[in-house]
Coordinates of C-alpha atoms (C1' of nucleotides) in Angstrom, one line a residue:
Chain B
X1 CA -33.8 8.3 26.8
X2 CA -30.2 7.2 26.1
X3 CA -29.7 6.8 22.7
X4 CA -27.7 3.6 23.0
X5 CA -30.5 1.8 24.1
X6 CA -30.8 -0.5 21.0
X7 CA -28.2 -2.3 21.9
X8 CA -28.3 -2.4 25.3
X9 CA -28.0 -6.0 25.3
X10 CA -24.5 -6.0 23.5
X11 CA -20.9 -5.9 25.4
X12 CA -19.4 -2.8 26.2
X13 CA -15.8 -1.7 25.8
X14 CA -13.6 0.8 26.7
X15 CA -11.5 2.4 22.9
X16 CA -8.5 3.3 23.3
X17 CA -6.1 5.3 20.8
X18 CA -1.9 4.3 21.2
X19 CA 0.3 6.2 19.1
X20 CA 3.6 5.4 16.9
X21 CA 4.8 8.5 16.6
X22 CA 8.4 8.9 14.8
X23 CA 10.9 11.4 14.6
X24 CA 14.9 12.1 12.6
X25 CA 17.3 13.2 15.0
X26 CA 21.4 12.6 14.7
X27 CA 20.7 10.2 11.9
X28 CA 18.1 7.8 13.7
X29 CA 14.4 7.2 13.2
X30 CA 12.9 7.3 16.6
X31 CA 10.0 6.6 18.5
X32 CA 8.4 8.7 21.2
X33 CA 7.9 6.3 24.5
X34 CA 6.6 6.6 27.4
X35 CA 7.2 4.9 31.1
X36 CA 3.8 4.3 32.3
X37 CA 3.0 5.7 36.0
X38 CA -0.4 3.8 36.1
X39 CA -1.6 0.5 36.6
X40 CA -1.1 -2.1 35.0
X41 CA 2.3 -2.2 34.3
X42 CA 3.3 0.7 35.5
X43 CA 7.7 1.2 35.5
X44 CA 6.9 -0.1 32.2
X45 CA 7.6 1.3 28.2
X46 CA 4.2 1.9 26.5
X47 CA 3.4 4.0 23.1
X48 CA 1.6 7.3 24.2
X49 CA -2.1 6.4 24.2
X50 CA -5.4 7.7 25.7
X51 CA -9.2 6.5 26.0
X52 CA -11.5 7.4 23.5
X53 CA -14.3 9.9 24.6
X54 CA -18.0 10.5 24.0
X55 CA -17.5 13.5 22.2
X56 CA -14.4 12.7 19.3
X57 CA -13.8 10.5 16.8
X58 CA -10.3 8.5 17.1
X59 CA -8.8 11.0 14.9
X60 CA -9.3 13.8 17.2
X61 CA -8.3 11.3 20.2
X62 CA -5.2 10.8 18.3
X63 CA -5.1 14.3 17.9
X64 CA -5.3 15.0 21.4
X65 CA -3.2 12.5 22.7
X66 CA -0.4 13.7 20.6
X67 CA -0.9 17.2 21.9
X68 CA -1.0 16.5 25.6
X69 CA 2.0 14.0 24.9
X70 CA 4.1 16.6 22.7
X71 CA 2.7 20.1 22.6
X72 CA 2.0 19.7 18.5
X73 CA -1.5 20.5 17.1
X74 CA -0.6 19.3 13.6
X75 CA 1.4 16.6 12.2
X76 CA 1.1 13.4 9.7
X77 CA -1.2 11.5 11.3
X78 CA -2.8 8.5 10.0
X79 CA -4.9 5.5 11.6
X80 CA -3.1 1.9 10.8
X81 CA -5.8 -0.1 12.3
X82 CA -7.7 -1.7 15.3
X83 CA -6.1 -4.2 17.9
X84 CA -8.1 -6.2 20.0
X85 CA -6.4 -9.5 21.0
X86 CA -8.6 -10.8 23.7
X87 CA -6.8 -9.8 26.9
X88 CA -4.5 -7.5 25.1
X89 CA -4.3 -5.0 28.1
X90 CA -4.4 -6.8 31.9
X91 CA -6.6 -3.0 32.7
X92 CA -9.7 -4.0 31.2
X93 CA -11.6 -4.8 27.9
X94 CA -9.9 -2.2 25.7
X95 CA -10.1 -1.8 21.9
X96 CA -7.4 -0.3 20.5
X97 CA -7.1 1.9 17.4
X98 CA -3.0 2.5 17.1
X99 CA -1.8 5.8 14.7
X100 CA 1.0 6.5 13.5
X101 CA 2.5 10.0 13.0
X102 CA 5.8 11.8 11.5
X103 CA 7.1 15.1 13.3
X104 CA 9.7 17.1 13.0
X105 CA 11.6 16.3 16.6
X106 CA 12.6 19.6 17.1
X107 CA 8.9 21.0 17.1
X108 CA 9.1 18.8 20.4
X109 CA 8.6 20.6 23.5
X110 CA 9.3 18.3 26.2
X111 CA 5.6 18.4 27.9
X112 CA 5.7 14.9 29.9
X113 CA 8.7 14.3 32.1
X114 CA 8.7 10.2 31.4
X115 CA 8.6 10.5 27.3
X116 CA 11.5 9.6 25.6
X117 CA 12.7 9.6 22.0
X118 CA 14.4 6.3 21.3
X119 CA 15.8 4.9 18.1
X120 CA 13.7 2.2 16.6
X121 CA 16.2 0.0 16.4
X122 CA 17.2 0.0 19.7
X123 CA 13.5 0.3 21.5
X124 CA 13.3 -1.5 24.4
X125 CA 10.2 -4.3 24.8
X126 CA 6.9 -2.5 24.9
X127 CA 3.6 -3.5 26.8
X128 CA 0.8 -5.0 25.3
X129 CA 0.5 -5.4 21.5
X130 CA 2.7 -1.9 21.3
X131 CA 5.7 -4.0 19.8
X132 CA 3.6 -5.4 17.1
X133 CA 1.6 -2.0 16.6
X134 CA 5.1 -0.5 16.3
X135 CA 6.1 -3.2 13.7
X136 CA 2.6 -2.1 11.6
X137 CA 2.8 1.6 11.7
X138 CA 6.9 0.8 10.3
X139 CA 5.5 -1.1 7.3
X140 CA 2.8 1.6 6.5
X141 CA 5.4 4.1 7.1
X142 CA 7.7 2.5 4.1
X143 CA 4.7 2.1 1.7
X144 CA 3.5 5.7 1.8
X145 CA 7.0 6.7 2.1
X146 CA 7.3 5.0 -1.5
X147 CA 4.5 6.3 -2.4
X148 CA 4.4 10.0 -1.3
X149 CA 6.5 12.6 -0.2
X150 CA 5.6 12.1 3.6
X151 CA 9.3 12.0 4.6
X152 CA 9.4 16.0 4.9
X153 CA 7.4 15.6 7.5
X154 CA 10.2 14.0 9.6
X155 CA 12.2 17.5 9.1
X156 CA 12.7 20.5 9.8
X157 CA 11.5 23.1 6.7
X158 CA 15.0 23.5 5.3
X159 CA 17.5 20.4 5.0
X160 CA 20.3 19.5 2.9
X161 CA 20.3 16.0 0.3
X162 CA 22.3 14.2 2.0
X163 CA 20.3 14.4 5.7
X164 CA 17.2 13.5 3.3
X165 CA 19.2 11.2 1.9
X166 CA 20.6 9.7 5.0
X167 CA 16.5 9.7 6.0
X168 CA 15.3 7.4 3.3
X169 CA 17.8 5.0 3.8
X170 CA 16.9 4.8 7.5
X171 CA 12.9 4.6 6.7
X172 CA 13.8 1.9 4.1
X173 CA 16.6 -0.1 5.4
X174 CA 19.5 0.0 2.7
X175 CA 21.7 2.4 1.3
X176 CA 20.9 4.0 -1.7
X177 CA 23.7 5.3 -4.6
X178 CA 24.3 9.1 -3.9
X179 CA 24.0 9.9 -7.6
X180 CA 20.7 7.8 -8.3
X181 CA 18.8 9.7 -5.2
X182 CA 19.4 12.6 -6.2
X183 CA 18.5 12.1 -9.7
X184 CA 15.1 11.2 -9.1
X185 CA 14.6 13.4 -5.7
X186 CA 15.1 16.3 -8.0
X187 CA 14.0 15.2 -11.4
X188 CA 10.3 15.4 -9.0
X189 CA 10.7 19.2 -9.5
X190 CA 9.2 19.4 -5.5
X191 CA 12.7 20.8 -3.8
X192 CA 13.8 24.6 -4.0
X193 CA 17.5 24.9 -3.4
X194 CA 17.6 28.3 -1.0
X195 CA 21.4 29.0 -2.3
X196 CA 22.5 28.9 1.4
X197 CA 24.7 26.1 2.7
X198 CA 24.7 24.1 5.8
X199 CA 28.4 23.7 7.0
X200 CA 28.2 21.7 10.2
X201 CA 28.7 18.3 8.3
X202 CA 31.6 19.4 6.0
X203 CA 33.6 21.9 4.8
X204 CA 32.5 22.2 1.8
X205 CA 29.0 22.5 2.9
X206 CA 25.7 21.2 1.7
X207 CA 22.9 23.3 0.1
X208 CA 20.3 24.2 2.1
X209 CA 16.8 23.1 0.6
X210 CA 13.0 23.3 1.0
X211 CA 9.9 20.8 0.6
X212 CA 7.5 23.0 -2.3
X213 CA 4.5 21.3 -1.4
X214 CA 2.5 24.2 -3.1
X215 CA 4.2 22.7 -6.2
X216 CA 3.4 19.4 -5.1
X217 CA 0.4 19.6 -5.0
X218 CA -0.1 21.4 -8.5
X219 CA 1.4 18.0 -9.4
X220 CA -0.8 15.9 -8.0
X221 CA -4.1 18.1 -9.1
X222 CA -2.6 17.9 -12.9
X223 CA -2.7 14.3 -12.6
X224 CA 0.8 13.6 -12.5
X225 CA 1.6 11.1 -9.4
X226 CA 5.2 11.3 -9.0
X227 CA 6.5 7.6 -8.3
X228 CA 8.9 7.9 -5.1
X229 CA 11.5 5.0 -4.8
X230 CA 10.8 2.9 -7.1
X231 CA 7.0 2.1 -6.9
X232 CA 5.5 3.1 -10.2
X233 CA 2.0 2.8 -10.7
X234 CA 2.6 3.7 -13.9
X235 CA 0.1 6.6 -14.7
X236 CA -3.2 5.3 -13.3
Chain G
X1 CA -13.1 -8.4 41.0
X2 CA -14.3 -7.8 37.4
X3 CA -10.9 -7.1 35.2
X4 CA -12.4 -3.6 34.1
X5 CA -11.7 -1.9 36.9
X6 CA -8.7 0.2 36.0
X7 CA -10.2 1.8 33.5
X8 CA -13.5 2.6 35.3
X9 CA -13.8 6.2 34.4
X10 CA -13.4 5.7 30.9
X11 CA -16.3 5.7 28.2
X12 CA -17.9 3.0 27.1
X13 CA -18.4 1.9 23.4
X14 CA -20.0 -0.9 21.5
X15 CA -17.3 -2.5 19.1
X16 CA -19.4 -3.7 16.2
X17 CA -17.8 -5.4 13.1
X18 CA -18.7 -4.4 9.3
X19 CA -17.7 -7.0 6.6
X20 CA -17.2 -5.3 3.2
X21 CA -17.2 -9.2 0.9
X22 CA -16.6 -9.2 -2.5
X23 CA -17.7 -11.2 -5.4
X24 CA -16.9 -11.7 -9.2
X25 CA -19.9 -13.4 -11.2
X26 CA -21.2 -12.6 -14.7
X27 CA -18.1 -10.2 -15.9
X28 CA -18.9 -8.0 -12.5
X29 CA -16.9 -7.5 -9.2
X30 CA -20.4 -7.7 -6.7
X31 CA -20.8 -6.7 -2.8
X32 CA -22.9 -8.7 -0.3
X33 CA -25.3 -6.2 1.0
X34 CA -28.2 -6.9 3.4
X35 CA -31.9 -5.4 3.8
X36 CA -31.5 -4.6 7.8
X37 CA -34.4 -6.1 9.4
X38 CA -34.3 -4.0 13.0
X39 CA -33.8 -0.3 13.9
X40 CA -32.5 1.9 13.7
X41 CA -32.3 2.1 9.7
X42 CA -34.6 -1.1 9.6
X43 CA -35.3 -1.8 5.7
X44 CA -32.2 0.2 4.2
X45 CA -29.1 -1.2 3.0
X46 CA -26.1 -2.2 4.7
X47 CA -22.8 -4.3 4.8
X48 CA -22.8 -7.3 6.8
X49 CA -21.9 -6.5 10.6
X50 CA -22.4 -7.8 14.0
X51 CA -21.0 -6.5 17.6
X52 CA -17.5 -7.9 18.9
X53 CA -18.2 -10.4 21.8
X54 CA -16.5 -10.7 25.0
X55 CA -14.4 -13.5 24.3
X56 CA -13.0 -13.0 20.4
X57 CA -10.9 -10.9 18.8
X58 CA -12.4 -8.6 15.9
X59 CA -10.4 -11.2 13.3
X60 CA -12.9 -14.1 14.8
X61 CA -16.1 -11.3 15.3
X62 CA -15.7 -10.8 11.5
X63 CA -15.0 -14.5 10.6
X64 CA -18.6 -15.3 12.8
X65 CA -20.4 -12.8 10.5
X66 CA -18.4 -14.1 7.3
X67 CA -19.9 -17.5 8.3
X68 CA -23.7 -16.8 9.8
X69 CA -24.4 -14.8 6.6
X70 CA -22.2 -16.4 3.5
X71 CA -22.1 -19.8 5.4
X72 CA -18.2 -19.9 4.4
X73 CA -15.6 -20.3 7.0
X74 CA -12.1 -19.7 4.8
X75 CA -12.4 -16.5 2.6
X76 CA -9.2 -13.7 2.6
X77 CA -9.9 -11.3 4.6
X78 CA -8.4 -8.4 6.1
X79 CA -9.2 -5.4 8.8
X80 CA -9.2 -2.1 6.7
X81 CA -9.4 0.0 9.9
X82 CA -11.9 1.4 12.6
X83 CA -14.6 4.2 11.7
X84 CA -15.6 6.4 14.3
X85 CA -17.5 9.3 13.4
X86 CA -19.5 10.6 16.6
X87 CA -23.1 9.5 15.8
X88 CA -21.6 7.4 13.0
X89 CA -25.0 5.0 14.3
X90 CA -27.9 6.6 15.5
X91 CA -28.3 3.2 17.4
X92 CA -25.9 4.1 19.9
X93 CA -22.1 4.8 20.8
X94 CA -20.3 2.7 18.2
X95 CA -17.1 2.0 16.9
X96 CA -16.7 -0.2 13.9
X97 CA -13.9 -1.9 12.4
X98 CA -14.4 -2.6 9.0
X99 CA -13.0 -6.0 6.9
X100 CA -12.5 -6.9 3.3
X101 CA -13.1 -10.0 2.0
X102 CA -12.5 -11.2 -1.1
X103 CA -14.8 -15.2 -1.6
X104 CA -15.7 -17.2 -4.8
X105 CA -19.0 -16.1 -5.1
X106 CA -20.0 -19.8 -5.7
X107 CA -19.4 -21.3 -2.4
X108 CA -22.2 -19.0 -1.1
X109 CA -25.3 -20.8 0.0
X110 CA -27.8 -18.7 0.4
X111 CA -27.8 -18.2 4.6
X112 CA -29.6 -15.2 4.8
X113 CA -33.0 -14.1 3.3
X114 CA -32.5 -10.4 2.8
X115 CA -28.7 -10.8 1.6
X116 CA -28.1 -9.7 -1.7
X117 CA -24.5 -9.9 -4.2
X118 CA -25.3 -6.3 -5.8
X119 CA -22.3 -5.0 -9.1
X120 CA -20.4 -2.8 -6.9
X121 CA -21.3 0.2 -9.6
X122 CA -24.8 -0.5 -9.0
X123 CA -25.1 -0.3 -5.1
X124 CA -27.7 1.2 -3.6
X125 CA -27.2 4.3 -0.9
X126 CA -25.8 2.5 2.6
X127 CA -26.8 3.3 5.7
X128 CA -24.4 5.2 8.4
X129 CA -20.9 5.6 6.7
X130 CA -21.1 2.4 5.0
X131 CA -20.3 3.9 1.4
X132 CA -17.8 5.4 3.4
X133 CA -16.2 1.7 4.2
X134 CA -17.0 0.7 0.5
X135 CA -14.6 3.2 -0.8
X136 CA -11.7 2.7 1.5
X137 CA -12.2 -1.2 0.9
X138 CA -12.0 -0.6 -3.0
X139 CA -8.5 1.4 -2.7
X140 CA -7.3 -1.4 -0.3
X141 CA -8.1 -3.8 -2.6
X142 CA -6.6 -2.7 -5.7
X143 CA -3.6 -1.8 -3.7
X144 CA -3.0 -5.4 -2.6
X145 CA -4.6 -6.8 -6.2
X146 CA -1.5 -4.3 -7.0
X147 CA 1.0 -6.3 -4.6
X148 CA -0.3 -10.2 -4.2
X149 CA -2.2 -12.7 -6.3
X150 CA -5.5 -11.6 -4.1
X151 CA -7.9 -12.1 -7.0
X152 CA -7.9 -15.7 -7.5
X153 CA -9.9 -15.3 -4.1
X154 CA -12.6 -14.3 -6.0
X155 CA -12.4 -16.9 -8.8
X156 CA -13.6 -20.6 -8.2
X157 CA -10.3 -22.4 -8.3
X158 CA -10.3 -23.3 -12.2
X159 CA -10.9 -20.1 -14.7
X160 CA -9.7 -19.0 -18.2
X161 CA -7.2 -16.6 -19.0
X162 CA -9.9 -13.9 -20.5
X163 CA -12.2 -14.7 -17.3
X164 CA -8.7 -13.8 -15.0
X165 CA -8.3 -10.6 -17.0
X166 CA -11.7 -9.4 -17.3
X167 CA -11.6 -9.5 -13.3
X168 CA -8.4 -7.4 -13.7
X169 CA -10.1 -5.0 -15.6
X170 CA -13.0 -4.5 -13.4
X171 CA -10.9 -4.1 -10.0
X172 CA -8.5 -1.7 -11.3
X173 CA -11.3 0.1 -13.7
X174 CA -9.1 -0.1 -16.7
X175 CA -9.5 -2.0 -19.6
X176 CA -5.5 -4.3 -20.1
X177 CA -4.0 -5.1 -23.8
X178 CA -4.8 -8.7 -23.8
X179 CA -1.2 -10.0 -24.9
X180 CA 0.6 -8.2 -22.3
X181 CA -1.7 -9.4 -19.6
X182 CA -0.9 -12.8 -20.4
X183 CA 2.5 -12.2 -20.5
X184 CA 3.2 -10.6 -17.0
X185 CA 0.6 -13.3 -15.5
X186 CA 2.0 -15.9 -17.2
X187 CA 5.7 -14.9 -16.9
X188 CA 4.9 -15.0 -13.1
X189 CA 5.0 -18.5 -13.4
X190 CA 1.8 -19.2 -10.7
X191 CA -0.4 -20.5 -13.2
X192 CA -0.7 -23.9 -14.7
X193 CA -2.8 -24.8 -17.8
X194 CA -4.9 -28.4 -17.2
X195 CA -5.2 -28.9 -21.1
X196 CA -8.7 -28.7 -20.5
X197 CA -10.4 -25.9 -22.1
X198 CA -13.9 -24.2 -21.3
X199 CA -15.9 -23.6 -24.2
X200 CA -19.3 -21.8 -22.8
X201 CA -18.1 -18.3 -24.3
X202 CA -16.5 -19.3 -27.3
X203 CA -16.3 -22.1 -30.2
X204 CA -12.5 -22.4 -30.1
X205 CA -12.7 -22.6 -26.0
X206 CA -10.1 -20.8 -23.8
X207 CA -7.7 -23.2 -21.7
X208 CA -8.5 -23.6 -18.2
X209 CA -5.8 -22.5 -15.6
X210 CA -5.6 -23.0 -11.7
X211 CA -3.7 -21.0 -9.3
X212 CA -0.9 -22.9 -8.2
X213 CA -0.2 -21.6 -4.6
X214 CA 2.3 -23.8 -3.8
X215 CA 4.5 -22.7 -6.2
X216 CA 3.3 -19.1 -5.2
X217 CA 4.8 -19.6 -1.4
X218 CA 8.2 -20.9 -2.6
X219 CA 8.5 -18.2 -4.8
X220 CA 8.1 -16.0 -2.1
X221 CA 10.0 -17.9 0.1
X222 CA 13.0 -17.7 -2.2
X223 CA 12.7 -13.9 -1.9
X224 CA 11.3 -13.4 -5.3
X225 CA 8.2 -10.8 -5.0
X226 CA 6.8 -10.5 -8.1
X227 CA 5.1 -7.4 -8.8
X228 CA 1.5 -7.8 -10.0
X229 CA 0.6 -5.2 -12.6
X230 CA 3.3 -2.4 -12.7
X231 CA 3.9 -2.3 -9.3
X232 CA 7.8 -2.9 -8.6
X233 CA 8.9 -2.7 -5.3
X234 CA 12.4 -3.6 -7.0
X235 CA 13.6 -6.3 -5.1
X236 CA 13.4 -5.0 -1.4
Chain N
dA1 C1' 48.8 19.1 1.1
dC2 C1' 45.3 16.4 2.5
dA3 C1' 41.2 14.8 4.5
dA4 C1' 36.3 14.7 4.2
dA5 C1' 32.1 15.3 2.5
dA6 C1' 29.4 17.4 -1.6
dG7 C1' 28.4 17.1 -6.1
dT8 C1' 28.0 15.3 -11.0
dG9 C1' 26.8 11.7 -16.1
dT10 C1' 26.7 7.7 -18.7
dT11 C1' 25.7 3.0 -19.8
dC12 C1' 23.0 -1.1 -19.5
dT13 C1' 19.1 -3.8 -18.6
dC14 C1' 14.6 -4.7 -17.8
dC15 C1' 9.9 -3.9 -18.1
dA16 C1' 5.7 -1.6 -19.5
dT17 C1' 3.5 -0.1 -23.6
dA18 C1' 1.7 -0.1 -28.2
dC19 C1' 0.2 -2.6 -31.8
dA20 C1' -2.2 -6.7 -35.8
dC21 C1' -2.8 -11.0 -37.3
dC22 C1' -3.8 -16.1 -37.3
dC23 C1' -6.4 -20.1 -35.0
dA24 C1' -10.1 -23.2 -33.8
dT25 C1' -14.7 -24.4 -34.0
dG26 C1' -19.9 -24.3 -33.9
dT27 C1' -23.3 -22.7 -36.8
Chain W
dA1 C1' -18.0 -19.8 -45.4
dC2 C1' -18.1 -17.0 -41.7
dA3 C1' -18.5 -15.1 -37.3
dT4 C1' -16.8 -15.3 -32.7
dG5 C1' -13.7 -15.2 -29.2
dG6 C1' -8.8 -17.4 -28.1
dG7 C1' -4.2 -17.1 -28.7
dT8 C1' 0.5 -15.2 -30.1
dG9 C1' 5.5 -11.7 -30.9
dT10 C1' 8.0 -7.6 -31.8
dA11 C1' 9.7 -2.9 -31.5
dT12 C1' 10.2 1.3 -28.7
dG13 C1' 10.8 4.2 -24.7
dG14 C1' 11.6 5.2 -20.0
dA15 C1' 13.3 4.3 -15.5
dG16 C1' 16.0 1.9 -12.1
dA17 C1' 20.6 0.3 -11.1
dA18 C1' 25.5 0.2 -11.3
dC19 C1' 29.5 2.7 -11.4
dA20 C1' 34.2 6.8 -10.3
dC21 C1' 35.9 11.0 -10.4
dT22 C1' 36.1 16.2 -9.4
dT23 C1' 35.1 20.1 -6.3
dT24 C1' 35.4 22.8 -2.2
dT25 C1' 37.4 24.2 1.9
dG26 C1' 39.0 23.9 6.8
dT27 C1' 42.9 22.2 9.0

DNA sequence: ACAAAAGTGTTCTCCATACACCCATGT
DNA sequence: ACATGGGTGTATGGAGAACACTTTTGT
């Protein structure tokens, strides 16, 4: 006896998981795309996606597609939500959950030949819904970026201020004032300045410094919520 | 030629909808649950679901249970995102996207027999990972309550100043300084006063406000956000 | 010496917070 | 007259925003 017998009578659709998955390189948020080799709309861009199976939840569908797509096991990864626009994909009946995830593009390890990192800004017209997905997982991206440190997960362990500065801006659109992001990136106690410099942006050099999330998340278990960019919740 | 076909290979799923709709009545932020009157689970509590059809979009699936069990057609509501345990349902392979809906607990008419608005404190165990949906829809809602005048959903469209704060107090589980509540509200500039004044809680009587939504949208419109209880986005 | 990026402090303004008393009225 | 809930203003502190100059060093 199959055990979906009890709603035998109800529709059936294929799930599907399509990821937003966003890198820093050279100054530019990116997004990993892919030209689809399948029907329909094969030649075309597409987020990386896959079909949901019988034996995972869409996390580890997420999980898996990421893998296959980029090598990675584990990165930010977070559901936005559901798409279903009726006739959303020409293929079939397909639910979609979209995800969005932050890696660090040089874990990257080039796995699919047709996947490309593109800038966000400059993304050419996706299939589907992946446009508007894209548009979503951007708006999530900025709130939890405001409200979390989730930006380290865009680079590499060790960085200088100014690339995490240059990050923020690009996650949030504007420039920030040098003197102000710093202030309150480190009056949050959550960086460790190694003492070494990075020298390939300027003579001077930039120090070299590292995400504490053991720190970080002392912080958070003390019940102190550090308010990033300007989002204060003011102690609730 | 059925419009399937590409994705033949794939899984199947049922797509079912779960509507997490919230009340305020008597001082108490309340939850439509329903006695489920077919198996699996028949006789324990649930939220208010159906399957998605073949021709609607899981916006419409949710609006169609919204309306055969509340009888409302125009609530807020909003996807929170899909749950997908495997075996979430015991009833079969099923992926559900749960909603948040936030009604005036006074347009209800009584649709259903075994619907019931329970004090959200108060609920009884759910069935599958219905608590689960609860929880996530709690967090989503103070987080917009935090962003957007979303309450006034849940009030009838005149209420009191003390009425407006107790709902406050019960969605963000804090009790508010009564003079700075009706400072920020009021400084927001959405409310207007109708001279009228209730007087079923108190001798003196408390003025009766409305929502004025109009003057919300230009506001917005103008680029002014204002930032509902100590959330500032600071003008981005 | 100079170009180019890194680094550093102070002032102002605004908003959240804390806090206590008078008002209106039905009984 | 009094009990009950409705209504009001001020002072303080903290955080974001604006703003300009010095430091380092490779060329």
């Amino acid at each position: 006896m199959n055990n979906t017998n009890f709603y035998a009578a109800e529709q059936d659709f294929k799930v599907a998981v399509d990821c937003i998955i966003f890198g820093f390189d050279a100054g530019d948020l990116k997004l990993l795309l892919v030209k689809r080799d399948f029907p329909p709309c094969a030649g075309e861009w597409s987020l990386v996606g896959g079909f949901l199976r019988l034996d995972e939840n869409l996390d580890q569908a997420a999980e898996r597609v990421l893998r296959d797509y980029t090598g990675i096991e584990k990165v930010y990864m977070e559901q936005l939500m559901a798409f279903s626009e009726v006739n959303r994909d020409p293929g079939g009946l397909v639910v979609s959950a979209a995800y969005f995830a932050l890696m660090d593009i040089r874990d990257y390890n080039h796995q699919v030949q047709n996947a490309v990192w593109c800038p966000v800004d400059k993304a050419p017209p996706l299939i589907f819904d992946h446009d508007r997905m894209v548009k979503k997982a951007l708006g999530r991206m900025r709130r939890r970026a405001s409200n979390c440190p989730v930006g380290f997960n865009l680079l590499p362990d060790e960085f200088t201020l100014p690339v995490l500065q240059q990050l923020y801006e690009k996650i949030f659109g504007f420039e920030m004032d040098k003197r102000n992001f710093r202030k309150k990136i480190q009056g949050m106690n959550i960086l460790v300045n190694t003492g070494r410099k990075d020298h390939s942006t300027s003579k001077k050099g930039a120090f070299i410094y590292s995400f504490d999330e053991k720190k970080y998340k002392e912080m958070l278990e003390s019940g102190y919520n550090p308010n990033f960019f300007s989002i204060n919740y003011n102690g609730r």
